[in-house]
Coordinates of N, CA, C and O and ligand atoms in Angstrom, one line a residue:
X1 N -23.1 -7.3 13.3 CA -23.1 -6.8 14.7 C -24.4 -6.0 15.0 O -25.1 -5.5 14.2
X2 N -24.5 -6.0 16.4 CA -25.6 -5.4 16.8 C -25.6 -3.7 16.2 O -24.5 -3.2 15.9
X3 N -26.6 -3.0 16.0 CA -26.4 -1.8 15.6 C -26.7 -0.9 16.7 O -27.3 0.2 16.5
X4 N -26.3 -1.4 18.0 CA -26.7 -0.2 19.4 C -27.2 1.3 18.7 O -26.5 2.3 18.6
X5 N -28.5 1.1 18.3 CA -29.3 2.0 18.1 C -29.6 3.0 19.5 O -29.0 4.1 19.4
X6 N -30.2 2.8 20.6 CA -29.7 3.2 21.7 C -28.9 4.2 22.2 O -29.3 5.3 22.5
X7 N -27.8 3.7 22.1 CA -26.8 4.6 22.3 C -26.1 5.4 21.0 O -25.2 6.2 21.2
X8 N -26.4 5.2 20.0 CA -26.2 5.9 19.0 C -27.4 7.3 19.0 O -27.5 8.3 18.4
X9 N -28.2 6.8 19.8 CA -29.1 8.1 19.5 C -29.2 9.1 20.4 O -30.1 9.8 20.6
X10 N -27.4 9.1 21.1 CA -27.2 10.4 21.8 C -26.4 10.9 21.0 O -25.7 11.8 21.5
X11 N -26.2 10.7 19.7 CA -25.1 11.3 19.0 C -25.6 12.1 18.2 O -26.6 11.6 17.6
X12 N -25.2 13.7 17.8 CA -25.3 14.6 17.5 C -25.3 14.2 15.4 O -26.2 14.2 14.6
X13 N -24.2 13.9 15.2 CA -23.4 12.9 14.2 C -22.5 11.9 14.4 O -22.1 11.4 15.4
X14 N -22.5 11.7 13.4 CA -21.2 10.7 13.1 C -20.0 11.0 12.4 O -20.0 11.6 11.3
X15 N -18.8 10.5 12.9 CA -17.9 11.3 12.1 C -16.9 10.3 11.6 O -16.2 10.5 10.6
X16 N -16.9 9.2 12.3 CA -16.2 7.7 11.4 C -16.7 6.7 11.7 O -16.6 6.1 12.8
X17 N -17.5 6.2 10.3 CA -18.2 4.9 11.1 C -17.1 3.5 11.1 O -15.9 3.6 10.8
X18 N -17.7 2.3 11.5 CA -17.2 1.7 12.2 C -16.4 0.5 10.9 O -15.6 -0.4 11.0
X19 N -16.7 0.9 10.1 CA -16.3 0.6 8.9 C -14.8 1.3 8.3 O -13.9 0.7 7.7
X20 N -14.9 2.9 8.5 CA -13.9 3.4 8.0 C -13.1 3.0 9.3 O -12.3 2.1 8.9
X21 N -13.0 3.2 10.3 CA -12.1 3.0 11.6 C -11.5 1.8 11.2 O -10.3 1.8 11.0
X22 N -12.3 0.6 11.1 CA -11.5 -0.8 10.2 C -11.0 -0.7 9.3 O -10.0 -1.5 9.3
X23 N -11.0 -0.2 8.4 CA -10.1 0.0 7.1 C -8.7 0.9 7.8 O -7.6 0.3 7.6
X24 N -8.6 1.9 8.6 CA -7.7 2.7 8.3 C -6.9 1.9 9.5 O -5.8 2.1 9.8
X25 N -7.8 0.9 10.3 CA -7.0 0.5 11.6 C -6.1 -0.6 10.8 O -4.9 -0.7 11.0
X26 N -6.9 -1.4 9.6 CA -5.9 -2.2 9.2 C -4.6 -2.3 8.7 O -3.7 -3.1 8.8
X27 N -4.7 -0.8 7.7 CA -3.8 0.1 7.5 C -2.0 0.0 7.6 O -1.0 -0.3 7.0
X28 N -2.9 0.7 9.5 CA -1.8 1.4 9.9 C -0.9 0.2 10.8 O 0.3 0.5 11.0
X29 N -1.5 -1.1 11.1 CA -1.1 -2.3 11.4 C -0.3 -2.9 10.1 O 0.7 -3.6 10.2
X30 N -0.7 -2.5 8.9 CA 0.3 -3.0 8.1 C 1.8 -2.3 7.9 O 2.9 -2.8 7.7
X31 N 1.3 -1.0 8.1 CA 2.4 -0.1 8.0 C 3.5 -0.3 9.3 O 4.7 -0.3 9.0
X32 N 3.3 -0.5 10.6 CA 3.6 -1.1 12.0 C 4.6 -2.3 11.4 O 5.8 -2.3 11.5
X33 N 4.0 -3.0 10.8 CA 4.7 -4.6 10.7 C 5.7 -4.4 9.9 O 6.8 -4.8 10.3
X34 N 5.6 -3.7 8.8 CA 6.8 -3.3 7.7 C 7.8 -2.7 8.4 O 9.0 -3.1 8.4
X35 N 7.2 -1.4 9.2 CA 8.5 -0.5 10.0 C 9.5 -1.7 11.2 O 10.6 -1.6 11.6
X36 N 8.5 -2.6 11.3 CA 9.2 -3.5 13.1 C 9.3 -4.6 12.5 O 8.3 -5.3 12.8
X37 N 10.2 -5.3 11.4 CA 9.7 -5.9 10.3 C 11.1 -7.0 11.5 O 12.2 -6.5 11.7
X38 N 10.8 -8.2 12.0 CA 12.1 -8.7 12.4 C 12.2 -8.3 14.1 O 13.0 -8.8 14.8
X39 N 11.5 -7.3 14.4 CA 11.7 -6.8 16.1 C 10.6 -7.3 17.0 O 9.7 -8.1 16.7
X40 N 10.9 -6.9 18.0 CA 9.9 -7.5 19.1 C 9.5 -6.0 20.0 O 10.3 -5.3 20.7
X41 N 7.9 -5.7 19.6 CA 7.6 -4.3 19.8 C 7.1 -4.5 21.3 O 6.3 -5.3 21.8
X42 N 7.7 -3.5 22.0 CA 7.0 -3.0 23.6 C 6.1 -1.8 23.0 O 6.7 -0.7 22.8
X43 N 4.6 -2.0 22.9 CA 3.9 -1.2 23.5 C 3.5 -0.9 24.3 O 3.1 -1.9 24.9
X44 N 3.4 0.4 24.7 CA 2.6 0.9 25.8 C 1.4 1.9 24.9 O 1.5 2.9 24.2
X45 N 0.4 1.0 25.6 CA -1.2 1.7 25.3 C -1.7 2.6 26.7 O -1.5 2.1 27.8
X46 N -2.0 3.2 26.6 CA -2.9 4.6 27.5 C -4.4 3.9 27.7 O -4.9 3.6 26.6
X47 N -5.0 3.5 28.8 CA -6.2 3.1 29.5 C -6.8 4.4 29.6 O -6.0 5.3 29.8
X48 N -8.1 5.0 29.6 CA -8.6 3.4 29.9 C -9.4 3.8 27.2 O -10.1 3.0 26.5
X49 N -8.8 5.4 26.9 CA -9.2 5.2 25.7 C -8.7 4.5 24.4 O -9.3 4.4 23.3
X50 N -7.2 4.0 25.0 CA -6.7 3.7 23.4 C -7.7 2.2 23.5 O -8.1 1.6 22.5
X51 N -8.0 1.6 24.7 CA -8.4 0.4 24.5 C -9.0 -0.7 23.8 O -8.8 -1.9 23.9
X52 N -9.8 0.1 23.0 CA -10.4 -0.8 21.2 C -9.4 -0.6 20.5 O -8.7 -1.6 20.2
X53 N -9.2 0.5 20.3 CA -7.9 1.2 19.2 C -6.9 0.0 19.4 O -7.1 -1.0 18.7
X54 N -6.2 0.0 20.1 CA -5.0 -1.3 21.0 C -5.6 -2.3 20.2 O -5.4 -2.3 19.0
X55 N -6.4 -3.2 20.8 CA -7.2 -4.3 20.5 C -7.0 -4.8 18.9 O -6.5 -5.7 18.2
X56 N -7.7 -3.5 19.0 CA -8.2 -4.3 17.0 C -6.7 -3.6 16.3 O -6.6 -3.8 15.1
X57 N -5.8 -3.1 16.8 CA -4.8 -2.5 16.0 C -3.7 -4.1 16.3 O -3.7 -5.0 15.4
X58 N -3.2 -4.2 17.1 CA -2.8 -5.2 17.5 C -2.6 -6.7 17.2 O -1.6 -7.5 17.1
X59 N -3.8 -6.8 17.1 CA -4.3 -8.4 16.9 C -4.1 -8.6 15.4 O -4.1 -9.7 14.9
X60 N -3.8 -7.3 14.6 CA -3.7 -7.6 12.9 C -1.6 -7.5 12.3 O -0.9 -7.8 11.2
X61 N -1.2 -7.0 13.7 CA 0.4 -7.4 13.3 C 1.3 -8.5 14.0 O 1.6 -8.7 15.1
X62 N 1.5 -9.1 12.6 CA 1.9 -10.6 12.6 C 3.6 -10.4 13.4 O 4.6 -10.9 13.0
X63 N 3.4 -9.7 14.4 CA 4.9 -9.7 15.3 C 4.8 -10.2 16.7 O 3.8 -10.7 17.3
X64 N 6.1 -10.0 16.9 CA 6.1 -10.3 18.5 C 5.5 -9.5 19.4 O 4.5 -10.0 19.1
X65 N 5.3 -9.0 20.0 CA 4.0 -7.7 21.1 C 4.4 -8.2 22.3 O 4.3 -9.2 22.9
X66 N 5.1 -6.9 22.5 CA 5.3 -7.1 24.2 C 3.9 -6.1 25.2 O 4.4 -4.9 25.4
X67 N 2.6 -6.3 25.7 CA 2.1 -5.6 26.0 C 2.0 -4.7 27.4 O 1.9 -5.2 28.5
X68 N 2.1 -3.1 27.2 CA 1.9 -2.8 29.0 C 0.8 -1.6 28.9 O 0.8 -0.8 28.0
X69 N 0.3 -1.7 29.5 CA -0.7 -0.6 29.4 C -1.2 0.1 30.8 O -1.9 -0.5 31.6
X70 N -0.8 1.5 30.8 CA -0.6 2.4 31.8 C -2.2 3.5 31.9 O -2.6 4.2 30.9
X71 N -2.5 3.6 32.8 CA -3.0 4.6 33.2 C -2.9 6.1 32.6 O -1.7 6.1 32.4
X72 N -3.2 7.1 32.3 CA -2.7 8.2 31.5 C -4.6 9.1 32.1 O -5.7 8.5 31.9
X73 N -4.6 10.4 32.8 CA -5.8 11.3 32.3 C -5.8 12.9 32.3 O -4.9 13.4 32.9
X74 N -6.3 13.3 31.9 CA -5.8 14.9 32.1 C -7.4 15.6 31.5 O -7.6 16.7 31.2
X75 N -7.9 14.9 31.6 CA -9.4 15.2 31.5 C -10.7 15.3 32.6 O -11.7 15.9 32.5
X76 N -10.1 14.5 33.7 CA -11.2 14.2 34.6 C -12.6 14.7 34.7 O -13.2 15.5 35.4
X77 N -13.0 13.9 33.4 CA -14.5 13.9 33.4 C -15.2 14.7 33.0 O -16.3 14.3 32.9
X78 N -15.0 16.1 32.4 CA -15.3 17.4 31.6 C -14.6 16.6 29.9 O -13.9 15.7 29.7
X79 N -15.3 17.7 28.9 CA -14.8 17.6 27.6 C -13.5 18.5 27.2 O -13.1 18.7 26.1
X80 N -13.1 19.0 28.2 CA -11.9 19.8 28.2 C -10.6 19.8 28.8 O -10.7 19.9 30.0
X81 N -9.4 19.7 28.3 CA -8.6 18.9 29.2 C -7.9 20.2 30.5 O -7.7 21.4 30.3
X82 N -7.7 19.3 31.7 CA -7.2 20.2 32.7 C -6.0 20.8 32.9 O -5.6 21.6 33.7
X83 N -5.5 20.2 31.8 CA -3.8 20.5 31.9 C -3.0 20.3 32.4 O -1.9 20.8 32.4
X84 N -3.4 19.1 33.0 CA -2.3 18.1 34.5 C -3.1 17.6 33.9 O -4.3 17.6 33.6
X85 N -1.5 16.5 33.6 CA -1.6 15.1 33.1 C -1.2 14.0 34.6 O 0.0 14.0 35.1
X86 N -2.4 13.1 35.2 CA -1.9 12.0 35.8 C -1.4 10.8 35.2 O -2.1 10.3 34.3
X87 N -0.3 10.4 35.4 CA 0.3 9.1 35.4 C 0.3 7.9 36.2 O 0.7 8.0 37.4
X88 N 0.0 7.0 35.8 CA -0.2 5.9 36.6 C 1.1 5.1 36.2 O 0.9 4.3 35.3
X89 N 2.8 5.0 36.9 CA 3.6 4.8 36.3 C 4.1 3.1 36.9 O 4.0 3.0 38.1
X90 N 4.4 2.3 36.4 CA 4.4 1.1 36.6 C 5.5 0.9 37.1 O 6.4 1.3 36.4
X91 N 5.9 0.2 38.6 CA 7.0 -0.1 39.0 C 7.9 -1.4 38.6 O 7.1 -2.3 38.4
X92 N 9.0 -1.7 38.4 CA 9.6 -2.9 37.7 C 9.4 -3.0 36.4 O 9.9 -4.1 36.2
X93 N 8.8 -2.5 35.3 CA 8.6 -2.9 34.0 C 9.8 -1.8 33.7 O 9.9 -0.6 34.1
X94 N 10.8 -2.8 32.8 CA 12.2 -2.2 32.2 C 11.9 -1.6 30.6 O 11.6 -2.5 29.8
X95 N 12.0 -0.9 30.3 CA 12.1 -0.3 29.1 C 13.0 -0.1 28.1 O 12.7 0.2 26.9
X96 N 14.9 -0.5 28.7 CA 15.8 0.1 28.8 C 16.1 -1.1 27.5 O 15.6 -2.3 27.6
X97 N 16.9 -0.6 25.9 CA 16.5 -1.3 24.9 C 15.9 -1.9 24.1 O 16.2 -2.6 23.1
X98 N 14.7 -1.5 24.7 CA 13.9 -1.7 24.1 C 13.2 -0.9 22.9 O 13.2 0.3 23.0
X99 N 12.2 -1.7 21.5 CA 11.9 -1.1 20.9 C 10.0 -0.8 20.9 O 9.0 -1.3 20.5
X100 N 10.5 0.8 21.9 CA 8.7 0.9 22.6 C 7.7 1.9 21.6 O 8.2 2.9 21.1
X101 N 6.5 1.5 21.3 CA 5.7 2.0 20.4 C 4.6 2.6 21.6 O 4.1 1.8 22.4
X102 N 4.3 3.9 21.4 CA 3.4 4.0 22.5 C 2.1 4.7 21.7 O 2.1 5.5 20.8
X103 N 1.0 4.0 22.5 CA 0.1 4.2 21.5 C -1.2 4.6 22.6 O -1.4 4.2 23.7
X104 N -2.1 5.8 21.8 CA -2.8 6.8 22.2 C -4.3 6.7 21.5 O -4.4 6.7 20.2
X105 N -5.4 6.7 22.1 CA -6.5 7.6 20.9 C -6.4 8.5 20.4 O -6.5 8.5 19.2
X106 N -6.1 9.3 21.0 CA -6.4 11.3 20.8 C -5.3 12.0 20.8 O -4.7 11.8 21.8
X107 N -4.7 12.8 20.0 CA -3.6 13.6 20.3 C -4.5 15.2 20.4 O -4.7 16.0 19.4
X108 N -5.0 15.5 21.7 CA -5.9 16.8 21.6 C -4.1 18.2 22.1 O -3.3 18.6 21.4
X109 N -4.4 18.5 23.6 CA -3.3 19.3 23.7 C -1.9 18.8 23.1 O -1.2 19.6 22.5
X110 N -1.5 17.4 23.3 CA -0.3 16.9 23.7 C 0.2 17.0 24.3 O 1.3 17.4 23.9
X111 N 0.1 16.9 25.7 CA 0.3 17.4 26.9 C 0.4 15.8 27.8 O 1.2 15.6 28.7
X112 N -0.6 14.7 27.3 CA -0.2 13.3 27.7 C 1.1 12.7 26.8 O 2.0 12.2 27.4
X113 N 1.1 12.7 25.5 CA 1.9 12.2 24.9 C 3.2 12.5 25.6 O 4.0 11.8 26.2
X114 N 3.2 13.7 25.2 CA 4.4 14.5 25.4 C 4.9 14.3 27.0 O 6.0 14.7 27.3
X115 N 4.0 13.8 28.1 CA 4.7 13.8 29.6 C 5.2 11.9 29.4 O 6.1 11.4 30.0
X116 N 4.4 11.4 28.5 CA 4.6 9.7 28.3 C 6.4 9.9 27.8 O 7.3 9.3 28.3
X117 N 6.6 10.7 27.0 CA 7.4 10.5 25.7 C 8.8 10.7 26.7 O 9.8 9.9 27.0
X118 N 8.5 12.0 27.2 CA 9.9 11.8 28.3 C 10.0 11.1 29.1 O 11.1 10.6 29.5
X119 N 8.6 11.0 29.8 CA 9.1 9.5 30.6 C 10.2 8.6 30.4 O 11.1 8.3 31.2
X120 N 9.6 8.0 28.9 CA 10.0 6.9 28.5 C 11.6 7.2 27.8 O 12.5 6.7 28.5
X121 N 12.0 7.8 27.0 CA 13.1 8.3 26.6 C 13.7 8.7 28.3 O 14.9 8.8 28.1
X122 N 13.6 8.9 29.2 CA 14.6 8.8 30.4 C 14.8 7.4 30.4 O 16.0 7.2 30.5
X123 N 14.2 6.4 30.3 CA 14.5 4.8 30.2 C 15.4 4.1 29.1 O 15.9 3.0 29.1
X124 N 15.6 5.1 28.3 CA 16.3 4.8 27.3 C 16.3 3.6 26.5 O 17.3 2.8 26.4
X125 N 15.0 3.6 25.9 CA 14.8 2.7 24.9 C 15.4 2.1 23.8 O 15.2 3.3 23.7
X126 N 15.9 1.5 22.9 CA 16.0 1.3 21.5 C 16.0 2.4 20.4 O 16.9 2.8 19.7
X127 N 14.4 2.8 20.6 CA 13.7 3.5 19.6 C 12.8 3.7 20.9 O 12.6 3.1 21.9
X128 N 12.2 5.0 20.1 CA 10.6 4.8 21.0 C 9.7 5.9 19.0 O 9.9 6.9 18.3
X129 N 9.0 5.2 19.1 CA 7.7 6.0 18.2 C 6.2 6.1 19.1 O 5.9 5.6 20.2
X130 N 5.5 7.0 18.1 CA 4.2 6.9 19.5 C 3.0 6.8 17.7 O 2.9 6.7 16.5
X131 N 2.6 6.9 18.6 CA 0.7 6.6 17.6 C -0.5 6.8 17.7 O -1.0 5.9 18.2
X132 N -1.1 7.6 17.5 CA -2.8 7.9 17.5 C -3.8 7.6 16.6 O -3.6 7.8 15.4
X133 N -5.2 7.1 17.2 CA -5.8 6.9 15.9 C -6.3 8.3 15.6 O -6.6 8.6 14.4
X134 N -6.3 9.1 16.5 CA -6.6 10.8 16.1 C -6.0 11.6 16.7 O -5.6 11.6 17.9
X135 N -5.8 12.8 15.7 CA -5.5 14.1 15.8 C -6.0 15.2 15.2 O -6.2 15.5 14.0
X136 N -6.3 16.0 16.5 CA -6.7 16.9 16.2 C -6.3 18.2 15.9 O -5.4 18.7 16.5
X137 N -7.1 19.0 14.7 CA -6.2 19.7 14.3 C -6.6 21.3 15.2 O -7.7 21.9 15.3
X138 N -5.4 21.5 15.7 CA -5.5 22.6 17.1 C -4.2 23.2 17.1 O -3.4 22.3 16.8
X139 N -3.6 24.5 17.3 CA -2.4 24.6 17.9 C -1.8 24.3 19.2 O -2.4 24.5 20.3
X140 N -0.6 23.8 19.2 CA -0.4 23.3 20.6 C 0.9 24.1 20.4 O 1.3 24.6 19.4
X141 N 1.5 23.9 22.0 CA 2.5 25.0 22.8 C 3.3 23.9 22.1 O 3.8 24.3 21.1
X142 N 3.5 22.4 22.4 CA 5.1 22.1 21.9 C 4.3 20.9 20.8 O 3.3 20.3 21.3
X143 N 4.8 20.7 19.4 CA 4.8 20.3 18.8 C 4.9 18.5 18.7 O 5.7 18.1 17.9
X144 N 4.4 17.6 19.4 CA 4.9 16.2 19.6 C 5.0 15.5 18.1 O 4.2 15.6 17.2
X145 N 5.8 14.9 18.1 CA 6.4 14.2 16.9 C 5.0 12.8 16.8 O 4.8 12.2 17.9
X146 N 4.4 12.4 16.0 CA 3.6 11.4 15.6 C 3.9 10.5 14.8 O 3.9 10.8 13.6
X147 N 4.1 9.5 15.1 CA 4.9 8.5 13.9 C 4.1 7.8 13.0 O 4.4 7.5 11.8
X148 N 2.6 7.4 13.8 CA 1.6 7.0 13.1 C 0.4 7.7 13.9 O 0.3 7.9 15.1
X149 N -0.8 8.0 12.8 CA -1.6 8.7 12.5 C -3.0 8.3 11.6 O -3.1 8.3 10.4
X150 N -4.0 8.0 12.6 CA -5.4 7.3 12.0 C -5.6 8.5 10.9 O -5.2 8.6 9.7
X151 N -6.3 9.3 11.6 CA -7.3 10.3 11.0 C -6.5 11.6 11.7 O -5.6 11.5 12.5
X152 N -7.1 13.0 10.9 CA -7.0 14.0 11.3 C -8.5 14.6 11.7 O -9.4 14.1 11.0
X153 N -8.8 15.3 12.6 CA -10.0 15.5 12.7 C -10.2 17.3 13.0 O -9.4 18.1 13.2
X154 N -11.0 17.3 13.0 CA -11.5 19.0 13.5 C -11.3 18.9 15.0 O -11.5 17.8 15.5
X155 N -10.9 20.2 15.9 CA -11.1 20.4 17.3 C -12.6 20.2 18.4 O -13.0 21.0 19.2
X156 N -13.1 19.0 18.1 CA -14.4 18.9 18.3 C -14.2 17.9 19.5 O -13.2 17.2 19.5
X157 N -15.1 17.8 20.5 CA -15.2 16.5 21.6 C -15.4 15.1 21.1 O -16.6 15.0 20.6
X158 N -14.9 14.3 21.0 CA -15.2 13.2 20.3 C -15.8 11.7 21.5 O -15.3 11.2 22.6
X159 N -17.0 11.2 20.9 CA -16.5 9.7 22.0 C -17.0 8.6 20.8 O -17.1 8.8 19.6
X160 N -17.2 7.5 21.6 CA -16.9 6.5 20.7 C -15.4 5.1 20.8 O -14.3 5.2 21.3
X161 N -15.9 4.1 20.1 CA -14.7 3.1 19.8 C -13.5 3.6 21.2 O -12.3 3.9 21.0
X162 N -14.0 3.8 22.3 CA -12.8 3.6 23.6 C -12.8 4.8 24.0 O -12.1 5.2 24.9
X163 N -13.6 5.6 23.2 CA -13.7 7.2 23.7 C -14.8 7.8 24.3 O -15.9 7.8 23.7
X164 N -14.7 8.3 26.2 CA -16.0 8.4 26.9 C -16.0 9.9 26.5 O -15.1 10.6 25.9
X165 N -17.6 10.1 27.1 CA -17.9 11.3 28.2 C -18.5 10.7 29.5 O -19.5 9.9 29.6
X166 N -17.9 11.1 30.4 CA -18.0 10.8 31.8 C -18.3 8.8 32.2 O -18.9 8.2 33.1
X167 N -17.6 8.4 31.2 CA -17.0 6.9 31.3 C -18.3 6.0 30.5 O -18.6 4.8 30.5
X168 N -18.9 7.1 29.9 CA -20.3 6.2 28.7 C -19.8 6.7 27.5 O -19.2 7.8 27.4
X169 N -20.1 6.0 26.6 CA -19.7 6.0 25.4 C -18.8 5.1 24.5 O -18.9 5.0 23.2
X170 N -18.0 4.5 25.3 CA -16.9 3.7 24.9 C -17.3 2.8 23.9 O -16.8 2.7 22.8
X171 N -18.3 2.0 24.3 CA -19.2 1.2 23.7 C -19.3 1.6 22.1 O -19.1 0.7 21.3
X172 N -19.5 2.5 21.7 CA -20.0 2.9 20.5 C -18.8 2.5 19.6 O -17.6 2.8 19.6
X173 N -19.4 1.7 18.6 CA -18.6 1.1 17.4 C -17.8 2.0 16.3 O -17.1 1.7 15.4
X174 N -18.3 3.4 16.9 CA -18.1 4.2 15.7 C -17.8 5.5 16.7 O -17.9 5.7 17.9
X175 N -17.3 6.2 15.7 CA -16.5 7.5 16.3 C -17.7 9.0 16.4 O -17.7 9.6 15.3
X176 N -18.4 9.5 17.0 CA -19.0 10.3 17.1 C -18.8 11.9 17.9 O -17.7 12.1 18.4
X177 N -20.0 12.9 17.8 CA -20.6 14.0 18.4 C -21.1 13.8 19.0 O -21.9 12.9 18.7
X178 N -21.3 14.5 20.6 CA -22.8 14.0 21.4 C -23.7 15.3 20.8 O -23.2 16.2 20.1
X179 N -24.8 15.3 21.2 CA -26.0 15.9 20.8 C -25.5 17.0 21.9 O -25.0 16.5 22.9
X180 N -25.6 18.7 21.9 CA -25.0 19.6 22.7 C -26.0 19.2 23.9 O -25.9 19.8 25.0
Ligands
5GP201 P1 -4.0 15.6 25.5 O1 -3.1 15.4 26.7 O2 -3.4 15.4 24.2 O3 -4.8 17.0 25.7 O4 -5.2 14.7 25.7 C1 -5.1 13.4 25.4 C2 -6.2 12.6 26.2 O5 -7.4 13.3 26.4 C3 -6.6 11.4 25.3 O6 -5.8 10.3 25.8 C4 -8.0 11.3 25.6 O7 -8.2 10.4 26.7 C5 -8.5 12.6 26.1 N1 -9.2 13.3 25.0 C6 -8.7 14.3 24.2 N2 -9.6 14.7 23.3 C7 -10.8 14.0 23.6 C8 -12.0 13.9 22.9 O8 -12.4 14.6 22.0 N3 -12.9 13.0 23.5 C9 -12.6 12.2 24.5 N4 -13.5 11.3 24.9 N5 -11.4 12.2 25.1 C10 -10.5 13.1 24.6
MG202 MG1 -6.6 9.0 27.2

């Protein structure tokens, strides 16, 4: 693959290259197929960062995939979250027995998960589990339950593999720092 040198050279460091992100993405796709071994999984992915994460997580379990993918921000455009989570909530899509996997980049406040999570449990699912390829390690006011878990990471701004600052960055194959 190309090595977008380029845009790698707004990065401060690197903190998972694009190598390790594949290994642990393959992982947790195997561990997914074992737990939903025989089911037919409704996820819901968060736009616009779980979007690579989704992708390449996805395409490696050998199940059935029901896909919806919703809107979610609580960032607008700073590296700090606002604390109002917007939802972009989908009208007519049934949830109701279903077994829904809801899947995230970032677990920073938990403040999106956690407004997803009741959402969805008002719908009354099956099951519902959720998933991140990161978490960060921070105290948060209510503790959200994680079922699967890429990496743990330090409280740091992250972009990279579906992760912006101000909607650049996404591009980057690999998980980084920007340069302050
Ligand atoms: P939370 O609601 O847990 O505070 O934030 C989750 C959302 O904030 C994630 O879906 C992600 O879009 C965004 N976010 C949190 N931390 C970071 C980060 O370090 N970098 C980027 N680019 N987005 C982040
Ligand atoms: Mg997000």
């Amino acid at each position: 693959m190309n090595a977008l040198t380029g845009v790698l050279s707004d990065l401060d460091r690197v903190l998972l290259s694009a190598d390790d992100i594949h290994a642990r993405v393959a992982d947790m796709a195997k561990q997914i197929e074992r737990d939903y071994a025989g089911k037919l999984i409704t996820v819901v992915a968060l736009m616009d960062g779980a979007l690579f994460f989704v992708a390449d997580l996805l395409r490696q379990i050998d199940l059935p995939i029901r896909l919806v993918t919703l809107g979610a921000s609580s960032y607008h455009g700073g590296t700090q979250s606002s604390g109002q989570v917007k939802l972009q909530w989908l009208a007519g899509v049934s949830f109701t027995g279903e077994h829904v996997l809801l899947l995230d980049d970032i677990l920073d406040t938990g403040l999106t998960l956690t407004a997803l999570h009741e959402r969805l449990s008002a719908e009354a699912p099956a099951t519902l589990r959720t998933g991140v390829l990161l978490n960060k390690k921070r105290p948060r006011a209510q503790d959200s339950t994680l079922d699967y878990c890429g990496f743990e990471i330090e409280d740091e701004f992250v972009v990279g593999y579906g992760m912006d600052y101000q909607g650049r960055f996404r591009n980057l194959p690999c998980i980084g720092i920007l340069k302050p």
